[in-house]
mmCIF file of C-alpha atoms in Angstrom:
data_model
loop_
_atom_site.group_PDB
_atom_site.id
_atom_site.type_symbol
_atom_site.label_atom_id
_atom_site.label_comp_id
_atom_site.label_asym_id
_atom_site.label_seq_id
_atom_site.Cartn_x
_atom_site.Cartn_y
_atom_site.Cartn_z
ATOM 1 C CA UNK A 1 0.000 0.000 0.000
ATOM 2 C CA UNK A 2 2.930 2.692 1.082
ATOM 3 C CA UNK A 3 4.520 1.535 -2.192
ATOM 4 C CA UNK A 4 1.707 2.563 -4.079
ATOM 5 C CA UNK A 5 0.583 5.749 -2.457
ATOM 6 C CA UNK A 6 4.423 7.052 -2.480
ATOM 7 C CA UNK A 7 4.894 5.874 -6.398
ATOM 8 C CA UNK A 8 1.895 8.866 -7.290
ATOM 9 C CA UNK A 9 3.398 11.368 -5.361
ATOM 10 C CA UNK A 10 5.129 14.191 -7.022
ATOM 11 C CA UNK A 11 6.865 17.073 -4.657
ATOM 12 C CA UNK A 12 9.829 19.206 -4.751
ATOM 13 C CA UNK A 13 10.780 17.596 -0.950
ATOM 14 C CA UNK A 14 9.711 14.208 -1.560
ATOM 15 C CA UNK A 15 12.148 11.523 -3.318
ATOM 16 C CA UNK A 16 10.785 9.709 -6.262
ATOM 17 C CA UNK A 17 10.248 5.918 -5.589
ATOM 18 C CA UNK A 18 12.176 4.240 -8.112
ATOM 19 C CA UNK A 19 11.256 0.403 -6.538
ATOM 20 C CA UNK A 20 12.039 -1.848 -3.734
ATOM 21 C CA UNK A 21 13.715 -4.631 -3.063
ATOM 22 C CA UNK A 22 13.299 -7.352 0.175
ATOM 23 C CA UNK A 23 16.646 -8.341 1.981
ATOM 24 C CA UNK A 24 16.900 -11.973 2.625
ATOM 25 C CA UNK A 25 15.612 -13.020 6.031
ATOM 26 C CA UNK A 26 13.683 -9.919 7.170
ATOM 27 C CA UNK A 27 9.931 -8.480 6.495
ATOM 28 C CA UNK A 28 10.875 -5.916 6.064
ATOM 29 C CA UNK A 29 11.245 -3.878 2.338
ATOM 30 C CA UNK A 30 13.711 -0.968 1.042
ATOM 31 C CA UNK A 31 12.424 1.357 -0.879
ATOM 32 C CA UNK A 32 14.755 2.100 -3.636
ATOM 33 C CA UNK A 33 15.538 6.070 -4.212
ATOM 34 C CA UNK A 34 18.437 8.200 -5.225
ATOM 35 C CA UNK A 35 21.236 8.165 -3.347
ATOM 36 C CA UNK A 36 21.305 11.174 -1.051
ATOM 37 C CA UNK A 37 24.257 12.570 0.832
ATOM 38 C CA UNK A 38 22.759 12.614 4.260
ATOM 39 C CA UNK A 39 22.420 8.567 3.981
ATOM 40 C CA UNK A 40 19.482 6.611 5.167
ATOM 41 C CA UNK A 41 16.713 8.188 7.350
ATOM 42 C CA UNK A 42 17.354 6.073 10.192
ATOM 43 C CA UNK A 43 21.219 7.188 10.040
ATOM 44 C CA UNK A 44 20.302 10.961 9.332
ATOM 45 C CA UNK A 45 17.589 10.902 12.559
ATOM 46 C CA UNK A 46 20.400 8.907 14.588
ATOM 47 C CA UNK A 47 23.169 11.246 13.688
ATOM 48 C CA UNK A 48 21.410 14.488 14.566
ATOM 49 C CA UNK A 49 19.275 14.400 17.707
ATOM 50 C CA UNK A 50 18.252 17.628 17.440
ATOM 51 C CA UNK A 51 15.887 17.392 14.375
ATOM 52 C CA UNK A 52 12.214 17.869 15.431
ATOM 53 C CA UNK A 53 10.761 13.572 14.247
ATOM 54 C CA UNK A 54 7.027 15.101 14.783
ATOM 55 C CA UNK A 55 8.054 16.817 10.776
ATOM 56 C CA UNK A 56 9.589 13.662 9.530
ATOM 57 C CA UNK A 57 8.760 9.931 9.596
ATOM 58 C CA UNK A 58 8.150 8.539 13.524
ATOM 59 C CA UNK A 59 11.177 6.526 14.464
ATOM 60 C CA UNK A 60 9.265 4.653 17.148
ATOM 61 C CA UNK A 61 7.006 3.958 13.944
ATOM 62 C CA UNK A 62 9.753 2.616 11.998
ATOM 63 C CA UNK A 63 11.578 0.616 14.523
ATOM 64 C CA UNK A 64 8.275 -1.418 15.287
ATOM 65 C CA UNK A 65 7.257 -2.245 11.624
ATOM 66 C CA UNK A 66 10.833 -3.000 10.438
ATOM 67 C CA UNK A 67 11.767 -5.255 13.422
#
């Protein structure tokens, strides 16, 4: 469903989905986008503490549907 709803979305500050792929031996997908500097998500929230996570994707909500 997320795949489908991000694939129509089309915004300056949102990443185009170019696809996904499933690791072996986890549930959970990654969503395939252009590389950015910054990294991952989970690396950019980990590596700066101060960013405000109520303007960007929950971590909390990550954590529990990737683990």
């Amino acid at each position: 469903r997320e795949m489908r709803i991000w694939s129509d979305l089309l915004h300056e500050n949102i990443l185009l989905l170019r696809g996904f792929i499933r690791e072996e031996g986890t549930n959970c997908p990654s969503f395939v986008t252009k590389w950015m500097g910054n990294g991952s998500l989970r690396t950019f929230l980990q590596s700066n503490a101060d960013v405000d996570e109520g303007k960007m994707v929950s971590r909390r909500l990550w954590e529990s549907w990737c683990s």
